[in-house]
Every structure is written in structure tokens, then in C-alpha cells.
Short mmCIF file of C-alpha atoms and ligand atoms in Angstrom, two decimals:
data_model
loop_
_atom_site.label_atom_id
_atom_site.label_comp_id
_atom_site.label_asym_id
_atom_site.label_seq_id
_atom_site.Cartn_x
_atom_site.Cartn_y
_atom_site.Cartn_z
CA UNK A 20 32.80 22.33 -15.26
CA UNK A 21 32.45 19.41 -12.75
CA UNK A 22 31.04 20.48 -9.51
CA UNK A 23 33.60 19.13 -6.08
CA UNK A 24 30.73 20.13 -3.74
CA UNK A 25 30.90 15.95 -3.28
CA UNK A 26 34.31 16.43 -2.11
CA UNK A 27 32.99 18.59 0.82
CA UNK A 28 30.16 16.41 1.83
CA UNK A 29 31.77 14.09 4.03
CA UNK A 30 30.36 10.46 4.60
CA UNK A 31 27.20 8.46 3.06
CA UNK A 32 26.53 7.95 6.63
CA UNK A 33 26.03 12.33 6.38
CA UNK A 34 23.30 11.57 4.29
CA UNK A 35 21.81 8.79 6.12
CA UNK A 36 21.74 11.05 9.02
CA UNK A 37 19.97 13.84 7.28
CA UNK A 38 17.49 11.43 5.54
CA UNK A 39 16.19 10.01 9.14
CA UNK A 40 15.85 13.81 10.56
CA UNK A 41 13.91 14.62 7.45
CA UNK A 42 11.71 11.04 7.37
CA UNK A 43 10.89 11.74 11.54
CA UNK A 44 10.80 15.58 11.61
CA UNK A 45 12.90 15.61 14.79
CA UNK A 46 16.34 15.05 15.55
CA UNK A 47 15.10 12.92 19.08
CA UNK A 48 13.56 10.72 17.56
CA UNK A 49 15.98 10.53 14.37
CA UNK A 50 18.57 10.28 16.92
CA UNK A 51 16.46 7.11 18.65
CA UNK A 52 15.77 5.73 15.33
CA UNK A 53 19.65 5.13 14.49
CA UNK A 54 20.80 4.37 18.02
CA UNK A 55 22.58 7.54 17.82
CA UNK A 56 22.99 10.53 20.42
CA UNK A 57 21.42 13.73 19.91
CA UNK A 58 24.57 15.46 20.28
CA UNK A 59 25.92 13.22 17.08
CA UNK A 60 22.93 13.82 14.75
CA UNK A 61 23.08 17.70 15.09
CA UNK A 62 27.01 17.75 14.54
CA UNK A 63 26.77 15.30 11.18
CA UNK A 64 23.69 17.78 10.61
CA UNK A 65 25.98 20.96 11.26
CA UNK A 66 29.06 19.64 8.79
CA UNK A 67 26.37 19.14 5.89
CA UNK A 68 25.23 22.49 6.33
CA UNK A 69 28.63 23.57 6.53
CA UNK A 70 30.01 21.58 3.37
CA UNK A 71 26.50 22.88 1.36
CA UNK A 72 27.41 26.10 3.00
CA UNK A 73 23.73 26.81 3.63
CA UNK A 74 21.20 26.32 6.13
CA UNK A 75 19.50 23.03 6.02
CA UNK A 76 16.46 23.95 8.10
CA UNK A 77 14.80 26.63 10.43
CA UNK A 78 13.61 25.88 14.10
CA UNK A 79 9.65 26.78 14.82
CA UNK A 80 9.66 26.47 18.27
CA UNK A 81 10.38 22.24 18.90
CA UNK A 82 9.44 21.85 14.27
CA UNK A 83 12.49 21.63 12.25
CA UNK A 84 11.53 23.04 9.00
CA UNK A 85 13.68 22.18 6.38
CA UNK A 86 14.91 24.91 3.77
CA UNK A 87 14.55 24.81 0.25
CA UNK A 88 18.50 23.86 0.05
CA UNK A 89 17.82 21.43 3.07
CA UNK A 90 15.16 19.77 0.87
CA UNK A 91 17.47 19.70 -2.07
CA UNK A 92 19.73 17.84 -0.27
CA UNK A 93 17.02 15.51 0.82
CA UNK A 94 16.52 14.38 -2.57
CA UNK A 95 20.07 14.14 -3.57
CA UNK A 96 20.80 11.92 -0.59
CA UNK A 97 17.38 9.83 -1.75
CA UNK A 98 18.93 9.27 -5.29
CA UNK A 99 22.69 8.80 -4.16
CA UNK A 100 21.45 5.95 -1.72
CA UNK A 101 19.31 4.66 -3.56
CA UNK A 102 22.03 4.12 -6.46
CA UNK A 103 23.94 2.51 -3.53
CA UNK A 104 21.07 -0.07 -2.96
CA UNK A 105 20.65 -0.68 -6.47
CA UNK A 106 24.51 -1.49 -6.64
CA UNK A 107 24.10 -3.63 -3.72
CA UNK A 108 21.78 -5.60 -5.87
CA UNK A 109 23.54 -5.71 -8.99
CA UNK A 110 26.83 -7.12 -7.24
CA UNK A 111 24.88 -9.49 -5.73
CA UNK A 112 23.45 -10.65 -8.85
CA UNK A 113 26.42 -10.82 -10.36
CA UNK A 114 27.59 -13.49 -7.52
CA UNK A 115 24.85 -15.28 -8.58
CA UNK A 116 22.58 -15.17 -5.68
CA UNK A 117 19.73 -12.92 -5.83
CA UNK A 118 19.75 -11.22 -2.64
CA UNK A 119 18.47 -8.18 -1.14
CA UNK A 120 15.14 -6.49 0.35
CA UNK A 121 11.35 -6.35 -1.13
CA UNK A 122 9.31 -3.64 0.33
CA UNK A 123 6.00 -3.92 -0.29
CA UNK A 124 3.10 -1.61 1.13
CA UNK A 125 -0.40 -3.13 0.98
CA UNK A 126 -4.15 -1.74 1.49
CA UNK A 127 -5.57 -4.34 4.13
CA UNK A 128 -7.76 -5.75 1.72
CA UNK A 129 -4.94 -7.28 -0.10
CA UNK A 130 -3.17 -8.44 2.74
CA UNK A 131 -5.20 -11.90 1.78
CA UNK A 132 -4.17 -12.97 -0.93
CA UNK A 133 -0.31 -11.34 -1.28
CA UNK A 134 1.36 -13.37 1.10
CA UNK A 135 0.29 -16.52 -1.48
CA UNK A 136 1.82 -14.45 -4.43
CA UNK A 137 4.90 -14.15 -1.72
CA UNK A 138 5.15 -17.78 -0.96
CA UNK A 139 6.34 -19.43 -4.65
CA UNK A 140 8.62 -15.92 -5.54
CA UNK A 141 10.20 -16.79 -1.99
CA UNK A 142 10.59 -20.14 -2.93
CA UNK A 143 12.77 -19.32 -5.67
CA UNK A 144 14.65 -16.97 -4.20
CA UNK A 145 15.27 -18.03 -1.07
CA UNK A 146 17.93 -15.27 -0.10
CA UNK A 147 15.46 -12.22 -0.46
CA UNK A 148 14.11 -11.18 2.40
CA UNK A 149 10.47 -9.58 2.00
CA UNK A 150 9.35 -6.50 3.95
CA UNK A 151 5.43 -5.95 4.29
CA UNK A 152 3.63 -2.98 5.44
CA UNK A 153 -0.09 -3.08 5.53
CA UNK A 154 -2.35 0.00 6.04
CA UNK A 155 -6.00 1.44 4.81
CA UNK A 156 -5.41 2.95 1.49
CA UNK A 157 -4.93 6.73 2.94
CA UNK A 158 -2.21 5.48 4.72
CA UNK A 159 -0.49 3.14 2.09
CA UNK A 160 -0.92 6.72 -0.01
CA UNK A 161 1.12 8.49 2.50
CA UNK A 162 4.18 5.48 2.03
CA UNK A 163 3.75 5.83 -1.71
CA UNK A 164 4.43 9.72 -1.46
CA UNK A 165 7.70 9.18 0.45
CA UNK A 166 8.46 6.22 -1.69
CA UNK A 167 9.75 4.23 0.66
CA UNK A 168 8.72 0.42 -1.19
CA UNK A 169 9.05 -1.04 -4.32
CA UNK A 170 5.54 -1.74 -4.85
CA UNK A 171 2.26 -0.77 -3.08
CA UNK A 172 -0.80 -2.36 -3.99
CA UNK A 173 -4.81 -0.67 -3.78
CA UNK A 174 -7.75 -1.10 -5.91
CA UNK A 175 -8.07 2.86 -6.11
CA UNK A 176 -4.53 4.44 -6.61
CA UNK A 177 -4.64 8.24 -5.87
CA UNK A 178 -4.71 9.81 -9.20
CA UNK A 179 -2.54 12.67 -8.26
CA UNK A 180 0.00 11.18 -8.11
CA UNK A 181 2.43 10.82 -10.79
CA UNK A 182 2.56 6.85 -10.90
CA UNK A 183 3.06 3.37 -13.00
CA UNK A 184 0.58 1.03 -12.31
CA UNK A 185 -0.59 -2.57 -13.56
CA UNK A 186 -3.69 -3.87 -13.11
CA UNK A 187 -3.52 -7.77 -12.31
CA UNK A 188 -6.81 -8.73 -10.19
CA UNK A 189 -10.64 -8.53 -10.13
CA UNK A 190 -11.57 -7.27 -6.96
CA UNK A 191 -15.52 -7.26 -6.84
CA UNK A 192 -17.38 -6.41 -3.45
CA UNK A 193 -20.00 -8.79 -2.15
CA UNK A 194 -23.06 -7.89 -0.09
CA UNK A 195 -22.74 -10.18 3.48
CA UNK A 196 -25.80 -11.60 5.80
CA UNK A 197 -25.63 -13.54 8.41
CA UNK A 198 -26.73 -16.90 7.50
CA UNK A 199 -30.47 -17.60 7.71
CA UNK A 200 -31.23 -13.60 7.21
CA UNK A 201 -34.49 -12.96 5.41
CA UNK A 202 -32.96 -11.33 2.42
CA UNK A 203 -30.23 -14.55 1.80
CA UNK A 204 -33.27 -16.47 0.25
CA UNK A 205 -34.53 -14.08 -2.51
CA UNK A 206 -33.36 -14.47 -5.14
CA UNK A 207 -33.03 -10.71 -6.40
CA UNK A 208 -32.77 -7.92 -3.98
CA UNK A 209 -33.46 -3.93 -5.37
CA UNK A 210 -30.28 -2.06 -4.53
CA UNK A 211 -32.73 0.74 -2.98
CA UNK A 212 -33.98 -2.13 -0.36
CA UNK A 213 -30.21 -1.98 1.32
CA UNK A 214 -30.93 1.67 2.63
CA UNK A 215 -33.76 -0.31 5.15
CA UNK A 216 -31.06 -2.36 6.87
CA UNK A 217 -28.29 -1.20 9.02
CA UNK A 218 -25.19 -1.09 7.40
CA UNK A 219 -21.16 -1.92 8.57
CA UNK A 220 -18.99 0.32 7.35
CA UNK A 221 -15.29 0.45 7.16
CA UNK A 222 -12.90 3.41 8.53
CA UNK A 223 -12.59 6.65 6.75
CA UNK A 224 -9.58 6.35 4.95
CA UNK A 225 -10.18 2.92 3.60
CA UNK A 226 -10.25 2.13 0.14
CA UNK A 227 -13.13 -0.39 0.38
CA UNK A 228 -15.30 2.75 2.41
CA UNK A 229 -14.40 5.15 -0.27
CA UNK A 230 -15.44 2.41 -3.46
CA UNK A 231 -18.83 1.93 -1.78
CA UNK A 232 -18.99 5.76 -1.04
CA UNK A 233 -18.51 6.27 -4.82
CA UNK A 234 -21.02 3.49 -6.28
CA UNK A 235 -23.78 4.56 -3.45
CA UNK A 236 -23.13 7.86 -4.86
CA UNK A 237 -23.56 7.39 -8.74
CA UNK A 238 -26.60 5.27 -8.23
CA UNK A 239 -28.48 7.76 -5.62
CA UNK A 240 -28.38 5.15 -2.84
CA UNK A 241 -28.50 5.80 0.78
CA UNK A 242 -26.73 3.81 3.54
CA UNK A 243 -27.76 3.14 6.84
CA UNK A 244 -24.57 3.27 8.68
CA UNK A 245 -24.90 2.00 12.44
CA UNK A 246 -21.27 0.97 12.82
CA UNK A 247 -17.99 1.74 11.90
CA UNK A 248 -14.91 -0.58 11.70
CA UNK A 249 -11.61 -0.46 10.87
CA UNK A 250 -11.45 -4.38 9.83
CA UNK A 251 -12.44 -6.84 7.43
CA UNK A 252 -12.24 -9.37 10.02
CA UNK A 253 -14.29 -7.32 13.34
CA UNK A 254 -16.86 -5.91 9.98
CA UNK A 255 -17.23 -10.05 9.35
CA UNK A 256 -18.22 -11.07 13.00
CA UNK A 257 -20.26 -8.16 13.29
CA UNK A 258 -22.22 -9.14 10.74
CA UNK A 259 -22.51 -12.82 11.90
CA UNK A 260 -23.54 -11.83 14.98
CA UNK A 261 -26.22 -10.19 13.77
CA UNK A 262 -25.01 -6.32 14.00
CA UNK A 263 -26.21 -5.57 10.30
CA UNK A 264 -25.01 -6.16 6.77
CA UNK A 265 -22.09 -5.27 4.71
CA UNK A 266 -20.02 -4.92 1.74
CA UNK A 267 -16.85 -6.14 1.58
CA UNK A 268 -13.61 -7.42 -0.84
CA UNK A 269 -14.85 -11.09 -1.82
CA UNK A 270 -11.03 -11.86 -1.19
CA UNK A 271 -11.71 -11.71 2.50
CA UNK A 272 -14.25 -14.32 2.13
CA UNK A 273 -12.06 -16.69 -0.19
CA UNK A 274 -9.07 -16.25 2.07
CA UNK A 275 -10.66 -14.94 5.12
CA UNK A 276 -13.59 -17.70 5.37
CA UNK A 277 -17.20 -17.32 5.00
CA UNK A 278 -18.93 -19.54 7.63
CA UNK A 279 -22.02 -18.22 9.23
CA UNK A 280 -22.28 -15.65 6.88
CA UNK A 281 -24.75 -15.53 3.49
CA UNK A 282 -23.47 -13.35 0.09
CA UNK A 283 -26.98 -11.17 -0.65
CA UNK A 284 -28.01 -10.72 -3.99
CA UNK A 285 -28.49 -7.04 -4.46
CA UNK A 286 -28.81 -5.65 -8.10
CA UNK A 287 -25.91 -3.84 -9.37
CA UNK A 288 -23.61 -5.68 -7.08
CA UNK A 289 -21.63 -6.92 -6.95
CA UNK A 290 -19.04 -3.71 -6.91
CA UNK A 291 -16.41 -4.57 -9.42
CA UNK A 292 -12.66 -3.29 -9.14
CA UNK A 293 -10.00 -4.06 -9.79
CA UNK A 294 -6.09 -4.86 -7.65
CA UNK A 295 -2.94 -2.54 -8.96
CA UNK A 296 0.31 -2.84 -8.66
CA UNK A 297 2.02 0.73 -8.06
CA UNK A 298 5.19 2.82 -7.93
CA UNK A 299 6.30 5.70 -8.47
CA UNK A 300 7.38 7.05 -11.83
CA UNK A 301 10.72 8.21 -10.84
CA UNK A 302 11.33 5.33 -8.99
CA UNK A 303 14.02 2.93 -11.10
CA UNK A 304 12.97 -0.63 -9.62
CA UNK A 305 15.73 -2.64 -8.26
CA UNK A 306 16.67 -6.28 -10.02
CA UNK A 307 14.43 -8.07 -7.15
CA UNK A 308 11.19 -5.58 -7.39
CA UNK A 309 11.53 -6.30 -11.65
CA UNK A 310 11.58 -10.00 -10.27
CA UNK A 311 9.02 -10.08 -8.38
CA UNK A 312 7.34 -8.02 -11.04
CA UNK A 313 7.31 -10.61 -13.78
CA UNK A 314 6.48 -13.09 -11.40
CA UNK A 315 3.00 -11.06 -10.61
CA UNK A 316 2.40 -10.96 -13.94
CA UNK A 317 3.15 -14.45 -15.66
CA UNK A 318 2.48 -17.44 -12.52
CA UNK A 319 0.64 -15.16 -9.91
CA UNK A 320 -1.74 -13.13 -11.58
CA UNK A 321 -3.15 -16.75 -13.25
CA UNK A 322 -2.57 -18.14 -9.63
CA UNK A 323 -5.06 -15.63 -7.78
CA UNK A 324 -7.50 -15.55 -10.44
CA UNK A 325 -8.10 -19.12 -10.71
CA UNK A 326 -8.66 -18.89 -7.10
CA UNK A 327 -10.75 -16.34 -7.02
CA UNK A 328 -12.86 -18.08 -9.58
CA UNK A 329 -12.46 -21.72 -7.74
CA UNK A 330 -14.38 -19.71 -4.56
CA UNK A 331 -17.58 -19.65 -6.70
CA UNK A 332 -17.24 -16.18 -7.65
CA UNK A 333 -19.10 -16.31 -11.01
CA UNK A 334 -17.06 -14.82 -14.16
CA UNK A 335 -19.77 -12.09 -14.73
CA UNK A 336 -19.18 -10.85 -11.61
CA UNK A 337 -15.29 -9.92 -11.83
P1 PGA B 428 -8.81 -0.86 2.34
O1 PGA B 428 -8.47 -0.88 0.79
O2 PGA B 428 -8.24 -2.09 2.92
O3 PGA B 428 -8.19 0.43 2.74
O4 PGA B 428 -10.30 -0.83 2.45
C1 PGA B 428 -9.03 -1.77 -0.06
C2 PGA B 428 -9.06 -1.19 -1.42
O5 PGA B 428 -8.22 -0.33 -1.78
O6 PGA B 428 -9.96 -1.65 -2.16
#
């Protein structure tokens, strides 16, 4: 038998509505967040509840806690808008123009070398309009959970999570001097020597912080931390200026620049990893995220690599 509870739920703009309370946890700032009044929100809110016929969330003092039917709800209205977006796409590739949104959520790192895959996909379509979020890895993990891109991009995807993934970049991490330090002449340094100088780290939460963490960690190592930054860039100048040493993506030296500062030679580095592409399994990608898809993986993963190699990384090192 074919269920009419649709016929009850009133408007798409219902489930809009319930989507932003559940996304911001509060119907103020919901209400803010669609230019909407309070009184508005909670009366679309009260008819769903009313067509579901069930509560769709508790009050804990100011915290809306959503039920378990509230949540069900939640994920209907994820899937029937995101069919509506997908139709949005196919109509307009049908007209012939490929139109629409990417959303793309990148760790920092990345944020060097994605805006050149961006450039020639933007080129050819010149009607999609891009959407880039950048954040440290544990918050790029938080967007992934909510799925709220078509793509997000780390060298360590959280393996928790139920994802697809494709690998389609080296990402090694260099030891960083300033120029003229002692260590930038020798020509081999023992990994157990780096414990003796004081180290630049980057935030907790970063994915570079947690891939030095890890190799430090297999090989017995100790760090010297005597800073802690939450950029490539600041981590950079600190170490020009003489602050201590690092480890960082070489990315943000190809991109990023690397005057005034020396790569050290330290056994075992440098760190190699390696750049993903990521979405969610239950995610179907739209026509412009498959796009943009095959585009990473014919013209721009060759694109990036030979860069990375043209910026004297040698090939043993990626
Ligand atoms: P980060 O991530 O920018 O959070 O350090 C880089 C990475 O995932 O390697």
C-alpha cells in the first residue's frame, strides 16, 4: 500500500525549515540563517509535527533535542532535497549548459594546490559556480559527517567513517631551516638529532600534526615542541625567523614559496602521504561533482604531479 503521509507534509520549503533548525541546533539562529522570524520557523516546525503526527524534538532548557521521528524526518528531508538538486542539475544538463554548485571542503594543506585543479575545470565550465571551505582536518571531518560537499579532500581520511575515496597525489613532508642553519649543510642528518632542536608544530586537530605525531611515534622519536601554530604560512616565518624547525606539506613550499628557508636532510624523511579525494558512500554525486571527478583524475592529477616533481622534489621521495 502506498503511504499519503507526503500528502500531509505541506511545502519543500517545510523541510528546508526543519533541515536549518536541525544543521544550527536552535530555532534563533535557524530563524537568522533564512531571514525568517522566529515566530515562522516554530509554526512550519509545528505543521510538520502535526502532519508526522509526532513530536519532532524535546526542549532541555534553551537545547532542542530532536526525537528519533524528528531525526527521521531529518534524513528524509536530506534525500528528498537532495533529489531536488540533483534534478536541478540534470535539467540543466539537458539545456545544454552545465550549471550548478561544487562544494568542496579542503584540509588547509591542500588549499595550495586545489584552486589550480579549479582554474582549467572552471574554464570549461564557465557556468558552475565553485564553493570552497577550508579547515584543519578535524574540522573538514566534522563537514564530511553532515555531508554537506561533494568532495572533501585530506591526506588522512577518518577511517570510521563509511567513505569512497581516491587517492590522486603524493604528499611527502619536508624538514624546514632557516637558510644558513648549521644542519642545512650536512649532508645526512640522524632522525634522533631532531629531538635537540626546537620544534614548530601545527594545531591539534590538524592532519599534518597528527601524520608527524604518528611517524615520531613508530620510530621512537621525541619532539621538542616550543611553539604551536595553526598555519602553514605563520609555522613558515617562524621558522625563517629563526623560532626553530619544522615539518611541513612540501606543497606549501612549491605553492607557498620557499625563500629564506633550507629543506634539512633528516633520515627517514621525508614523511610520505598521500592527497584523497572523499565522499560519502551514500552520497549519489551530482553530474558536476562526477565532472569535476574525471577531471581530477585524467588532466589534474598529471597536472599537480608534474608540478610537484618540477619543484625539485626527487621521485624517491613521493
Ligand atoms: P591540515 O591537514 O591542514 O589539517 O594539517 C593536512 C593533511 O591532512 O595532511
Amino acid at each position: 500500500m502506498k503511504s499519503r503521509l507526503h500528502a500531509h507534509v505541506g511545502t519543500l520549503r517545510q523541510l528546508e525549515i526543519l533541515l536549518a533548525v536541525h544543521k544550527h541546533g536552535s530555532i534563533k539562529t535557524a530563524s537568522e540563517s533564512l531571514f525568517l522570524t522566529q515566530p515562522t520557523v516554530s509554526m512550519q516546525l509545528k505543521k510538520l509535527a502535526e502532519a508526522i503526527d509526532m513530536p519532532l524534538y524535546d526542549l532541555a532548557g534553551r537545547k532542542l533535542i530532536f526525537t528519533e521521528a524528528g531525526l527521521e524526518l531529518v534524513t528524509t528531508a536530506t534525500e528528498v532535497l537532495d533529489s531536488f538538486a540533483r534534478l536541478d542539475m540534470t535539467l540543466a544538463n539537458m539545456r545544454g549548459l552545465k550549471a550548478g554548485t561544487l562544494k568542496l571542503a579542503v584540509v588547509t594543506t591542500s588549499k595550495y594546490f586545489i584552486p589550480h585543479l579549479l582554474g582549467p575545470f572552471c574554464d570549461r565550465y564557465p557556468n558552475v559556480n565553485i564553493q570552497l571551505k577550508v579547515g584543519n582536518r578535524q574540522q573538514i571531518i566534522e563537514r564530511l559527517k553532515h555531508s554537506n560537499d561533494d568532495f572533501y579532500v585530506f591526506s588522512h581520511p577518518p577511517d570510521d567513517i563509511d567513505t569512497e575515496q581516491i587517492e590522486f597525489l603524493a604528499n611527502p613532508l619536508v624538514a624546514i631551516a632557516p637558510d644558513g642553519h648549521p644542519l642545512a649543510t650536512r649532508k645526512r642528518i640522524d632522525i634522533n638529532e631532531i629531538s635537540k632542536q626546537p620544534f614548530i608544530m601545527r594545531e591539534s586537530g590538524s592532519g599534518t600534526r597528527y601524520a608527524i605525531q604518528e611517524f615520531m611515534r613508530k620510530n621512537k622519536v621525541n619532539l621538542n615542541i616550543r611553539m604551536t601554530i595553526e598555519s602553514n604560512e605563520a609555522i613558515k616565518h617562524a621558522v625563517m625567523s629563526g623560532l626553530g624547525i619544522s615539518i611541513l606539506s612540501a606543497h606549501t613550499l612549491v605553492y607557498g614559496g620557499r625563500a629564506g628557508l633550507a629543506q634539512l636532510p633528516f633520515s627517514l624523511l621525508p614523511i610520505k602521504t598521500h592527497w584523497y579525494f572523499v565522499w560519502l558512500k551514500t552520497k549519489r554525486p551530482s553530474l558536476i561533482a562526477n565532472e569535476f571527478l574525471n577531471h581530477v583524475e585524467t588532466d589534474g592529477r598529471k597536472m599537480l604531479a608534474a608540478e610537484l616533481q618540477r619543484s625539485g622534489i626527487r621521485k624517491r621521495d613521493i
